[in-house]
Coordinates of C-alpha atoms in Angstrom, one line a residue:
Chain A
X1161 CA 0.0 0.0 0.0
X1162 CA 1.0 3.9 -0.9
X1163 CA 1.5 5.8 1.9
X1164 CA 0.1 8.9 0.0
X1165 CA -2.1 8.5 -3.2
X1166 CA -3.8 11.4 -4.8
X1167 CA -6.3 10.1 -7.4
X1168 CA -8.4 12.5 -9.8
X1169 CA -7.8 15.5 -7.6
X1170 CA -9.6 18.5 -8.7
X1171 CA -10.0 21.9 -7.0
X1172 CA -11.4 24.8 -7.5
X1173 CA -11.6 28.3 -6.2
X1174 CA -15.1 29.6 -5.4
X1175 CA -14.3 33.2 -5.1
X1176 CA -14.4 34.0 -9.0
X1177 CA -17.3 33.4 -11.5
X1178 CA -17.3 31.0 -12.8
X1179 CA -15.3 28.9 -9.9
X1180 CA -11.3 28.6 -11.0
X1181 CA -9.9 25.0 -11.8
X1182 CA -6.5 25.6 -10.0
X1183 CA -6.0 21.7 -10.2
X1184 CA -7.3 19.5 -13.1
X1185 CA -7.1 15.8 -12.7
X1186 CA -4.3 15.6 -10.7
X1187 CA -3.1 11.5 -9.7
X1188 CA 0.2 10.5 -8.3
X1189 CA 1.4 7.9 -5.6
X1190 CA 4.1 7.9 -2.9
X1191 CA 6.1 4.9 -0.6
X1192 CA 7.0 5.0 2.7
X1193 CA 10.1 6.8 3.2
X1194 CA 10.5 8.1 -0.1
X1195 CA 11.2 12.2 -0.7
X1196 CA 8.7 13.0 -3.7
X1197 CA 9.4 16.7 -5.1
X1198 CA 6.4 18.6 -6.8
X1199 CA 8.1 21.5 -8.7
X1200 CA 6.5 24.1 -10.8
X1201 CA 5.6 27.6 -11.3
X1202 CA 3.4 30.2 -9.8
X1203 CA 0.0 29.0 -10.7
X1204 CA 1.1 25.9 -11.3
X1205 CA -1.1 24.4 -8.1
X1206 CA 1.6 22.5 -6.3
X1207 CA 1.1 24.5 -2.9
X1208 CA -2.9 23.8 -3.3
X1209 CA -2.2 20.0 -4.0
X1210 CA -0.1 19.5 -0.7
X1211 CA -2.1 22.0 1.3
X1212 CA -5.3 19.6 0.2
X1213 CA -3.6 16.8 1.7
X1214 CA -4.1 18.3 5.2
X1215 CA -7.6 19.8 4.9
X1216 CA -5.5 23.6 4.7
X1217 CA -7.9 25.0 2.4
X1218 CA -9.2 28.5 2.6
X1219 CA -12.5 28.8 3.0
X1220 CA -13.2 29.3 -0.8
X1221 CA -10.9 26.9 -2.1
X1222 CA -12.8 23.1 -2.6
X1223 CA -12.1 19.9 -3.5
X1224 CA -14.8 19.3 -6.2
X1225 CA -13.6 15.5 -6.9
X1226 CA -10.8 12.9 -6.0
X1227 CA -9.6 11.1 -3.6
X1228 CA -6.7 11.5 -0.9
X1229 CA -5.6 7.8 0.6
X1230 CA -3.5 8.5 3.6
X1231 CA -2.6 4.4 4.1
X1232 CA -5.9 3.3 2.8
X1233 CA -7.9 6.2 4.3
X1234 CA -9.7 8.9 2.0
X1235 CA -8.6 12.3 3.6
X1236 CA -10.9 14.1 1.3
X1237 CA -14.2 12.8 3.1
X1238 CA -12.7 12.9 6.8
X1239 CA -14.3 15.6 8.8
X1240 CA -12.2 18.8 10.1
X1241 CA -12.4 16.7 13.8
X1242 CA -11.1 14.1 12.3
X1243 CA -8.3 15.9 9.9
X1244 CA -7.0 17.3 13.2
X1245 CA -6.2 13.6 14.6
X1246 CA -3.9 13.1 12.0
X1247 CA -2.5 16.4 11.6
X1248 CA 0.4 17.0 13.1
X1249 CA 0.6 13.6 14.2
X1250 CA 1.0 11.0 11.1
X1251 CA 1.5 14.1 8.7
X1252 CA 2.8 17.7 9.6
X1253 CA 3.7 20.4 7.6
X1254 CA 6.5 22.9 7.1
X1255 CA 6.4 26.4 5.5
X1256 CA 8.4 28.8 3.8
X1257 CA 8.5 31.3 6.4
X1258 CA 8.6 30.3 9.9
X1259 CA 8.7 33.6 11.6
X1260 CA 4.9 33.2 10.4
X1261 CA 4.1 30.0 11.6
X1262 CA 5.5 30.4 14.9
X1263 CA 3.7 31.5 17.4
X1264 CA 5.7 34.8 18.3
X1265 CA 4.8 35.3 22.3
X1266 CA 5.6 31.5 23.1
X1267 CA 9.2 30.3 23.8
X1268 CA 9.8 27.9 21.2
X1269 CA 10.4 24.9 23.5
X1270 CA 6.8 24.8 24.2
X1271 CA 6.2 25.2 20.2
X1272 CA 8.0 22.0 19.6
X1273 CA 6.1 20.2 22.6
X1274 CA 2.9 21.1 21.3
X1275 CA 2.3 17.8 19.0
X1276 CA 2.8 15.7 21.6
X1277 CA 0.6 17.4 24.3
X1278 CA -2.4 17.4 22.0
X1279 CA -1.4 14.1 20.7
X1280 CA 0.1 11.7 23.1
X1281 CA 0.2 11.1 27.2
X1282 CA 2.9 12.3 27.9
X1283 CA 3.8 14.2 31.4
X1284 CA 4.9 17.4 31.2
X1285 CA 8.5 16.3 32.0
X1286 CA 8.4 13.8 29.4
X1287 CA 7.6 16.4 26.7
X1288 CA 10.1 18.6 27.7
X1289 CA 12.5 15.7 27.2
X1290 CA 11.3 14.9 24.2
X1291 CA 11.3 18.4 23.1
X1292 CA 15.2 18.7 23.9
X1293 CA 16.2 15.8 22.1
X1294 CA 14.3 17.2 18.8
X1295 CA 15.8 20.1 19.1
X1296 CA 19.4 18.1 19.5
X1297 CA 18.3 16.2 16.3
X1298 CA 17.8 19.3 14.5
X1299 CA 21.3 20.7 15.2
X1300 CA 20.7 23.1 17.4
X1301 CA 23.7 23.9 20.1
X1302 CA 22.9 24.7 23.8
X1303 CA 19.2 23.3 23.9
X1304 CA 18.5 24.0 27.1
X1305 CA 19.2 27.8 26.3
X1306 CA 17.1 27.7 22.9
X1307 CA 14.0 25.9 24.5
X1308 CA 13.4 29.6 26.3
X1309 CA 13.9 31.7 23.7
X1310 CA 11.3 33.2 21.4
X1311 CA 11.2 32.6 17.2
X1312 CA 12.6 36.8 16.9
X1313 CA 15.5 36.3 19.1
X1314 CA 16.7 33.4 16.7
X1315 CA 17.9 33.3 12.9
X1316 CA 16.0 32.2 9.9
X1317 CA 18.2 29.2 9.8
X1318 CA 17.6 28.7 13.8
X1319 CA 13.4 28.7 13.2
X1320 CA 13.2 27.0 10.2
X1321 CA 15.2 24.2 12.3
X1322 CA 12.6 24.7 15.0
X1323 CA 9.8 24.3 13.1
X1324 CA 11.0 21.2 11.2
X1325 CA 12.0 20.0 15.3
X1326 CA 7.6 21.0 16.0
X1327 CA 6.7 19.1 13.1
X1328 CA 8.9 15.8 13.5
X1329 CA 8.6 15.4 17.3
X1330 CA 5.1 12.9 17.2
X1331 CA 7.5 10.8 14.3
X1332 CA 5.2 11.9 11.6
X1333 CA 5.0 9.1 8.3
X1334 CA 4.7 12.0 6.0
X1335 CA 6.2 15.5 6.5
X1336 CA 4.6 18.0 3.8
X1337 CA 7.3 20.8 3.1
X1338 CA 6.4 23.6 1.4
X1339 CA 9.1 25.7 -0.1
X1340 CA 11.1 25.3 3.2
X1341 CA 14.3 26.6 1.9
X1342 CA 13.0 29.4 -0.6
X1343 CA 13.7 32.1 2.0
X1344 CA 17.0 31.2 3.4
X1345 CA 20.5 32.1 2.1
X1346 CA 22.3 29.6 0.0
X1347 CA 24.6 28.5 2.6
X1348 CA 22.0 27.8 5.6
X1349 CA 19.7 25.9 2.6
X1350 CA 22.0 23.7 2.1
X1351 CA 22.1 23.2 5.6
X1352 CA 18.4 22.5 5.9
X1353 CA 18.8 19.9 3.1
X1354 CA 20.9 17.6 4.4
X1355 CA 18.9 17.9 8.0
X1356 CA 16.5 16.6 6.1
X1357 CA 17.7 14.2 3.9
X1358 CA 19.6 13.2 7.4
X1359 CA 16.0 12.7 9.0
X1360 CA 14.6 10.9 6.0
X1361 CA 17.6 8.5 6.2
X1362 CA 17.4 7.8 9.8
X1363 CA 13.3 7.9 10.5
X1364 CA 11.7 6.6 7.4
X1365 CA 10.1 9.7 7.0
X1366 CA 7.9 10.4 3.6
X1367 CA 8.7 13.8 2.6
X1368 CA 6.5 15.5 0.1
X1369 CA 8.6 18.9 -0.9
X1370 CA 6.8 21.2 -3.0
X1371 CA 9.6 23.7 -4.5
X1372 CA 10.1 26.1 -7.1
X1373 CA 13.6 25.4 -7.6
X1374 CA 14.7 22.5 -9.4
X1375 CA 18.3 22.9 -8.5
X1376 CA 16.8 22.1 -4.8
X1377 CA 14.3 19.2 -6.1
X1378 CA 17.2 17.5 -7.9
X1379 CA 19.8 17.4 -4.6
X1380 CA 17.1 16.1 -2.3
X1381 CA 14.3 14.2 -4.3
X1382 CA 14.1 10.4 -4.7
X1383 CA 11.3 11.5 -7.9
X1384 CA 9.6 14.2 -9.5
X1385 CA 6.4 15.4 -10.2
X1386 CA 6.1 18.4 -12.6
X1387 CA 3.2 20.4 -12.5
X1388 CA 2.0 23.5 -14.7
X1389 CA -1.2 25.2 -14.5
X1390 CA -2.8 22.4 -12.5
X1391 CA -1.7 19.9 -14.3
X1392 CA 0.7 16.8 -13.9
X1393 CA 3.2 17.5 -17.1
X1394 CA 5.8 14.9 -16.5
X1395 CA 7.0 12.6 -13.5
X1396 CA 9.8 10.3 -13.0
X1397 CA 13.2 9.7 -10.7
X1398 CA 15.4 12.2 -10.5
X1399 CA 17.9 11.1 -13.3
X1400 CA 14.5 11.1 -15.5
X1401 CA 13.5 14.4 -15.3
X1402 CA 16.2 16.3 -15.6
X1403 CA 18.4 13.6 -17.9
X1404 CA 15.8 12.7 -20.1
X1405 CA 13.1 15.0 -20.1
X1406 CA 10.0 13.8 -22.1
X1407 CA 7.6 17.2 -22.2
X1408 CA 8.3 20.5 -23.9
X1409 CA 7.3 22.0 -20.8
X1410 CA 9.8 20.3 -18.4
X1411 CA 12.5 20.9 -21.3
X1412 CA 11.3 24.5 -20.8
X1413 CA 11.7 24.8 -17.2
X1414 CA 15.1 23.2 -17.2
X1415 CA 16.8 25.3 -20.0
X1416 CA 15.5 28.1 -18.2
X1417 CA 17.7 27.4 -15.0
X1418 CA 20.8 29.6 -14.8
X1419 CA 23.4 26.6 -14.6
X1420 CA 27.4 27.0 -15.9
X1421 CA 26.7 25.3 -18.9
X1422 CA 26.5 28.8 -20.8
X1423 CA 27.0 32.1 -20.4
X1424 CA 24.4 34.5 -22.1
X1425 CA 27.4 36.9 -22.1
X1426 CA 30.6 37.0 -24.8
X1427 CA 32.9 37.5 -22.5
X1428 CA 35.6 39.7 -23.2
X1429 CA 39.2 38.7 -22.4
X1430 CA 40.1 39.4 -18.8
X1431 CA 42.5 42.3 -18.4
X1432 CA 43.4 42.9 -22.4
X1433 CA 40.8 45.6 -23.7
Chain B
X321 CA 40.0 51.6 -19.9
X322 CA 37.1 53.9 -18.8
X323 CA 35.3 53.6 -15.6
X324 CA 31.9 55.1 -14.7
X325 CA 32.5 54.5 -10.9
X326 CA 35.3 53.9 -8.7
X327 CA 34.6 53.2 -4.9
X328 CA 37.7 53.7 -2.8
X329 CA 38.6 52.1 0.4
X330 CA 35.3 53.4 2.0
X331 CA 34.0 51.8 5.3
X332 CA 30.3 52.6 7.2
X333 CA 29.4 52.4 10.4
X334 CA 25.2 52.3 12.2
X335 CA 24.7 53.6 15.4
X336 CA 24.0 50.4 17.8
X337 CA 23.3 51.7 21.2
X338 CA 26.1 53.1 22.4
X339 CA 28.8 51.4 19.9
X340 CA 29.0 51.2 15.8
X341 CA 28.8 48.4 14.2
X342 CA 30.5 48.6 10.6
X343 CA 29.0 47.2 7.8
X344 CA 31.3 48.2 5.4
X345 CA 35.1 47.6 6.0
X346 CA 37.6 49.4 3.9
X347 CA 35.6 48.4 0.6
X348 CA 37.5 49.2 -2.9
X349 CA 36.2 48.3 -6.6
X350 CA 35.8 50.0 -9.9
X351 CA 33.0 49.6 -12.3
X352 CA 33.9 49.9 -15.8
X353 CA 32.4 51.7 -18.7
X354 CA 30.7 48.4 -20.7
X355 CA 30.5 46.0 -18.2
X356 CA 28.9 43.7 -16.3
X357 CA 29.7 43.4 -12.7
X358 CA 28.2 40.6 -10.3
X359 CA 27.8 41.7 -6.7
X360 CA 26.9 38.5 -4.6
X361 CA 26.9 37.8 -1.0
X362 CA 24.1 36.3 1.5
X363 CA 21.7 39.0 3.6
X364 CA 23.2 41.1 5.8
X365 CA 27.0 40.9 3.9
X366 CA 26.2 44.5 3.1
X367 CA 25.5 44.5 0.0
X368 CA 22.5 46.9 0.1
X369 CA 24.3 49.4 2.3
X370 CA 26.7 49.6 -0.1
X371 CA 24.2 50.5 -3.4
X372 CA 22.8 52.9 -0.9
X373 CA 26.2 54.6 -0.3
X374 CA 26.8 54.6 -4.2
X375 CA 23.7 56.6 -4.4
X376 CA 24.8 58.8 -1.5
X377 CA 21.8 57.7 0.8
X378 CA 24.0 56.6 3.9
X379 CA 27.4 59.0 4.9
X380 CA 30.5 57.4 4.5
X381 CA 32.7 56.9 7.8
X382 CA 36.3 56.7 5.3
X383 CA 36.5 56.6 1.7
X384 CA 35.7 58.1 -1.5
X385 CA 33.0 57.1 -3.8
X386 CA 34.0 59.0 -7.4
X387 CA 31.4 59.1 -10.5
X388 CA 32.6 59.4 -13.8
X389 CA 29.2 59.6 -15.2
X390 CA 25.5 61.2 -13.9
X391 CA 24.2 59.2 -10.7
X392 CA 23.3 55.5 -11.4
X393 CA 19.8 54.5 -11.9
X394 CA 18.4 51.4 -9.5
X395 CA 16.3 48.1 -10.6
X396 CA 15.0 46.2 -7.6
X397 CA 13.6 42.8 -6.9
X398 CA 9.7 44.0 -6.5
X399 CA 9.2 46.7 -8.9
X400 CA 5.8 47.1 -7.6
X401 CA 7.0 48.6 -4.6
X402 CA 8.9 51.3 -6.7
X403 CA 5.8 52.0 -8.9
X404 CA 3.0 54.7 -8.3
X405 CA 0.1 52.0 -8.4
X406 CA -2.0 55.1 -9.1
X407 CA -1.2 55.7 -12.6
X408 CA -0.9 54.0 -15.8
X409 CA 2.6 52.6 -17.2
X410 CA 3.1 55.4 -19.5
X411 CA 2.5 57.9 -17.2
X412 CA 4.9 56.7 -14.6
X413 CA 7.5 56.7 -17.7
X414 CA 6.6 60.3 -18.7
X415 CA 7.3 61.3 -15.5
X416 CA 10.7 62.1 -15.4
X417 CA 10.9 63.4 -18.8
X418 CA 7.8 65.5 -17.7
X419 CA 9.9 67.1 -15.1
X420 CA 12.7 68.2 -17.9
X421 CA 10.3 69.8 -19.8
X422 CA 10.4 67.5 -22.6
X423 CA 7.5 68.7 -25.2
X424 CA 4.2 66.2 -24.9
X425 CA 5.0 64.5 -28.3
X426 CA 8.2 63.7 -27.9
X427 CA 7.7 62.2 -24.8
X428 CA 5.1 60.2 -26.5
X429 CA 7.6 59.2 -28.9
X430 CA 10.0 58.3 -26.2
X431 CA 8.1 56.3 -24.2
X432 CA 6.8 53.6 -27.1
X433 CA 10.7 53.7 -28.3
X434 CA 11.4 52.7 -24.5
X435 CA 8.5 50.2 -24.2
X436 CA 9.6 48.5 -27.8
X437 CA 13.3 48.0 -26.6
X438 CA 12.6 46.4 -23.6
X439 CA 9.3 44.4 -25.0
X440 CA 6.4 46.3 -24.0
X441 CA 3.3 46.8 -26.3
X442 CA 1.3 49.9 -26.5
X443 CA -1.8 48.1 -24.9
X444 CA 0.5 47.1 -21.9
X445 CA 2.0 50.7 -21.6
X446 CA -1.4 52.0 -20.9
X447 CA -2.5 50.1 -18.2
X448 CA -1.6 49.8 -14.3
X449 CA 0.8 48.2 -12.7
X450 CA -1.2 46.0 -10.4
X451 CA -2.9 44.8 -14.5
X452 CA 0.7 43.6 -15.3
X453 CA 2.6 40.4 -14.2
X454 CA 5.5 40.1 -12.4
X455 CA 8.0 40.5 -15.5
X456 CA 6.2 42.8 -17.4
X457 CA 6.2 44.8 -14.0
X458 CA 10.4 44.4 -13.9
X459 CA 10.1 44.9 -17.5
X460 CA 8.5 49.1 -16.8
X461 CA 11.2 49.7 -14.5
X462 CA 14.1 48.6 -16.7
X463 CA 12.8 50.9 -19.0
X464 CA 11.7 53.5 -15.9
X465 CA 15.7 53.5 -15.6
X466 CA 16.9 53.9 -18.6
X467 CA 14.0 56.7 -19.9
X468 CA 16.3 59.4 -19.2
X469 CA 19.9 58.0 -20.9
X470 CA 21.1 56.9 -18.1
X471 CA 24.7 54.5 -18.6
X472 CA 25.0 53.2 -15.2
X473 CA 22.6 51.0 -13.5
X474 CA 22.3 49.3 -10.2
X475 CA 20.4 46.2 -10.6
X476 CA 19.4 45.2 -7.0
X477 CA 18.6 41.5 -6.9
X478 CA 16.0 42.0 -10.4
X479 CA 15.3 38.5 -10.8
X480 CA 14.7 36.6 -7.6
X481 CA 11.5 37.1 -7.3
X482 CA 10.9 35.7 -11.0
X483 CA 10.0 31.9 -12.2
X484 CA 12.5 30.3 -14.0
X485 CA 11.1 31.0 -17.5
X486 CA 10.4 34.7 -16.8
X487 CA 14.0 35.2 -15.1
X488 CA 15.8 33.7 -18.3
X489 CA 13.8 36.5 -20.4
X490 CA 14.7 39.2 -18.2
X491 CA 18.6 38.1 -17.7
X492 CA 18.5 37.9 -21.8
X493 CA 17.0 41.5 -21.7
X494 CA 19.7 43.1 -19.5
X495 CA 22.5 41.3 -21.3
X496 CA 20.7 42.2 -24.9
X497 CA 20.3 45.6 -23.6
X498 CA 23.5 46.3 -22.4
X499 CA 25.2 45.3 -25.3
X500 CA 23.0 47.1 -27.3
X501 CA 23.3 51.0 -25.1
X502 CA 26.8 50.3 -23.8
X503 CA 25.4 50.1 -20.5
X504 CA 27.5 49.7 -17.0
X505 CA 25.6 47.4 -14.7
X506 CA 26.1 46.4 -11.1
X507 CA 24.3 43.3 -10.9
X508 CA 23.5 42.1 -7.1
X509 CA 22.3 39.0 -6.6
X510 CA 22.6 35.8 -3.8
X511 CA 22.3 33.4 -6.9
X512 CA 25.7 32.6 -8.2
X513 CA 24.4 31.0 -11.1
X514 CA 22.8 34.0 -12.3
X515 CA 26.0 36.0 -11.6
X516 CA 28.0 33.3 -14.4
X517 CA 25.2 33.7 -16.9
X518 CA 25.6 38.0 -16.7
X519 CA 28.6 39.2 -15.8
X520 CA 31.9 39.9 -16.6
X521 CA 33.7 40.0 -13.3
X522 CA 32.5 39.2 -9.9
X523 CA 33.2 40.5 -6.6
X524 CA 31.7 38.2 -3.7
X525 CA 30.9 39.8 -0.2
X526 CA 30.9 38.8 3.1
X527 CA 30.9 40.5 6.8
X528 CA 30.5 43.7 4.9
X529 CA 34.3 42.7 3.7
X530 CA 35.2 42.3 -0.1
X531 CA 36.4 38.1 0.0
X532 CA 37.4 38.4 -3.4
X533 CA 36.8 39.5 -6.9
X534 CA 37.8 38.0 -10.0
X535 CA 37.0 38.0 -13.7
X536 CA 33.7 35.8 -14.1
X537 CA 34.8 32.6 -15.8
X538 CA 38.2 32.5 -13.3
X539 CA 36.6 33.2 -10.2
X540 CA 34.2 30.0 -11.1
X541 CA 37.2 28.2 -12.1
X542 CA 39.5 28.8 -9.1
X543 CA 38.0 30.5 -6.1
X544 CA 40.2 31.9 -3.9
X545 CA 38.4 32.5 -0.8
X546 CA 36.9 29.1 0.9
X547 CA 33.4 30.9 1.1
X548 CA 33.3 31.0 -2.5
X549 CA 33.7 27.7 -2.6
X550 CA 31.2 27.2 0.2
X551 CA 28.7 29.5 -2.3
X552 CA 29.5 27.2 -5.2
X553 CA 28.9 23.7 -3.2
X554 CA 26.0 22.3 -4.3
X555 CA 25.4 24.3 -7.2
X556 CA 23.4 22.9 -10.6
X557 CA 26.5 23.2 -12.8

């Protein structure tokens, strides 16, 4: 059995007349443990596929048809009660801006303890544990310091680091990352990559990572999905997709990437003009 | 060979409390007439206080900034910031020209000439920002910055904000246009890739310190300074 699989997923936005299709049809499967990468452009509807997932949907935003097996169980007809038993629990969710997401008047130890007090039985010394070792598994030096600090008195790099400790502490099967690394300077991205990769490796951890930027998809992805304007245009492994692209579109999007290959510059000689 | 701007040893300082913290040390560079030159570092290297102290926004503590040419023009990231949402595109281009008296008609004439060199149609000159997308958008203030003849422009991170397909035809519309006018450009950007496709030399900043700066297809070759190399891990080749 899939862990995740999408099948027929449509959605539409109910604000306009008539209602938008922002995703047409959309199908895919994913394993256990495996790091599936949905890249595309804006408007593409990869955000609205993985927010659907977790019942994230604004209030005028719908799924119209489809179904969303979480191990065997259709997501799309559970009930918001329901939905909330499982998020953060068996799936959680990490976004491109954490300063956002986290709560700003709580210190972030308590952040990181908050899946396990709404779902496990754990004592309050227990969590707090718990909480610390996350926090150790994310990298972070002097825990007991950062567990009492609030998200502004930390880096990018430091709350993006709590958030992915908040959303991994209940040992989630599938962690839903959307654009995690967008905001953060090359150097710390990288960092964040291979914390994740690191966690995949060691937990088993499904990781659904919705990204703009193939250069991203391609260092951490196991396979690909392509998307453009709510559409699946291509998927495949890694080597695939960007090796042996099949679509125009994804041929496209890959020529389009600023790589070394080419300069669109005739450079001049060095010193000699 | 000709420069348009030469930056020597300059340093700046911010009040912090009661200290200064510098956050630019002892920075020297020149930008020459027809180039290209990448500026790239993470946030908070500096790099925007320096643009500013080009334009003469923050005070020097030590240095000399010297122009050979008028003031440099600036691109950002989100031109919709730097656009009167208010009026329509060719209004906002007339502006300046407006200001130097420039006859109605020929300002007519100059504003289509600008929009056709940097791929706008009529119908998109005469509606709002907010009606255009986001490269169209950094499409108006290319030609925003170049309405009045300018030869030196700072170019502050212009594509980021772009998808991949939209970034290529801007990048191909700064090189094309640069070529084309003779243009100087100082080209920031955090994407090193970007930097190899555009420019002619690079200079790569860190701690509000100059690491190094080479001649483009070198500097890629054999960086000197191990955070170079730390930029260039990982990078699609």
């Amino acid at each position: 059995m899939s862990l995740l699989e999408i099948r027929h997923l449509q959605l539409k936005f109910y604000d306009t007349q008539p209602p938008l299709e922002v995703v047409k049809d959309v199908s895919f499967a994913m394993k256990e443990g495996e790091i599936l990468g949905i890249v595309g452009e804006s408007g593409s509807g990869k955000t609205q596929t993985a927010l659907s997932v977790l019942g994230l949907l604004k209030k005028h935003e719908e799924i119209s048809a489809g179904e969303i097996l979480f191990e065997g169980k259709n997501l799309a007809e559970f009930s918001q009660k329901e939905l909330e038993a499982v998020r953060g629990k068996d799936i959680s969710m990490i976004f491109q801006e954490p300063m956002t997401s986290l709560n700003p008047v709580l210190p972030v130890g308590q952040q990181v303890e908050e899946g396990l007090r709404l779902h496990t039985s754990y004592t309050k010394e227990e969590c707090k544990k718990r909480a610390l070792d996350m926090l150790r598994e994310v990298e972070l030096a002097e825990v007991e310091n950062i567990y009492n600090r609030y998200p502004h008195q930390l880096s990018g790099g430091m709350r993006q680091r709590i958030m992915i400790a908040a959303a991994l502490v209940t040992e989630p099967k599938l962690l839903i990352a959307d654009e995690p690394t967008t905001a953060l300077d090359v150097t710390i991205q990288s960092q964040i990559l291979k914390l994740l990769k690191k966690i995949n490796e060691k937990h088993h951890t499904g990781i659904l990572f919705i990204s703009h930027d193939l250069g991203v998809i391609r260092r951490l992805c196991d396979r690909v999905i392509v998307m453009n304007q709510g559409k699946i245009v291509e998927m495949g492994t890694v080597e695939e997709i960007f090796q042996k692209p099949q679509q125009e579109y994804t041929k496209k999007l890959l020529a389009a990437v600023p790589t070394r290959g080419e300069s669109l510059r005739r450079r001049k000689g060095g010193e000699t003009q | 060979m000709k420069k348009v701007l030469e930056v020597k040893q300059v340093s700046v300082s911010y009040k912090e409390g009661k200290s200064r913290k510098e956050v630019l040390k002892d920075i020297s560079f020149e930008v020459r007439e027809n180039e290209i030159l990448g500026l790239v570092g993470e946030s908070g290297c500096g790099k925007s206080t320096l643009s500013k102290a080009i334009l003469g926004f923050v005070k020097t503590d030590e240095g000399e900034i010297v122009h050979h040419t008028e003031r440099p023009q600036m691109i950002f990231q989100d031109p919709f910031s730097s656009l009167n949402p208010s009026k329509r595109v060719e209004w906002i281009l007339e502006e300046p020209l407006r200001m130097q008296k420039i006859p109605k008609e020929r300002r007519k004439q100059k504003v289509l000439a600008m929009g056709e060199k940097v791929g706008l149609t009529t119908e998109q000159l005469r509606r709002y920002p907010r009606e255009l997308s986001g490269g169209q958008r950094q499409r108006v203030s290319i030609a925003a910055a170049l309405i009045q003849g300018a030869k030196f422009i700072i170019a502050d991170e212009p594509v980021s904000a772009l998808d991949v397909t939209i970034q290529k035809q801007i990048m191909e519309l700064m090189v094309h246009l640069q070529e084309e006018m003779g243009l100087s450009i100082l080209f920031i950007s955090h994407d090193l890739n970007v930097i190899y496709q555009m420019c002619d030399r690079v200079m790569v900043m860190k701690d509000g310190k100059i690491e190094e700066q080479q001649d483009t297809e070198d500097l890629f070759a054999h960086p000197k300074s191990s955070y170079t190399k730390l930029l260039l891990e990982g990078l699609p080749q």
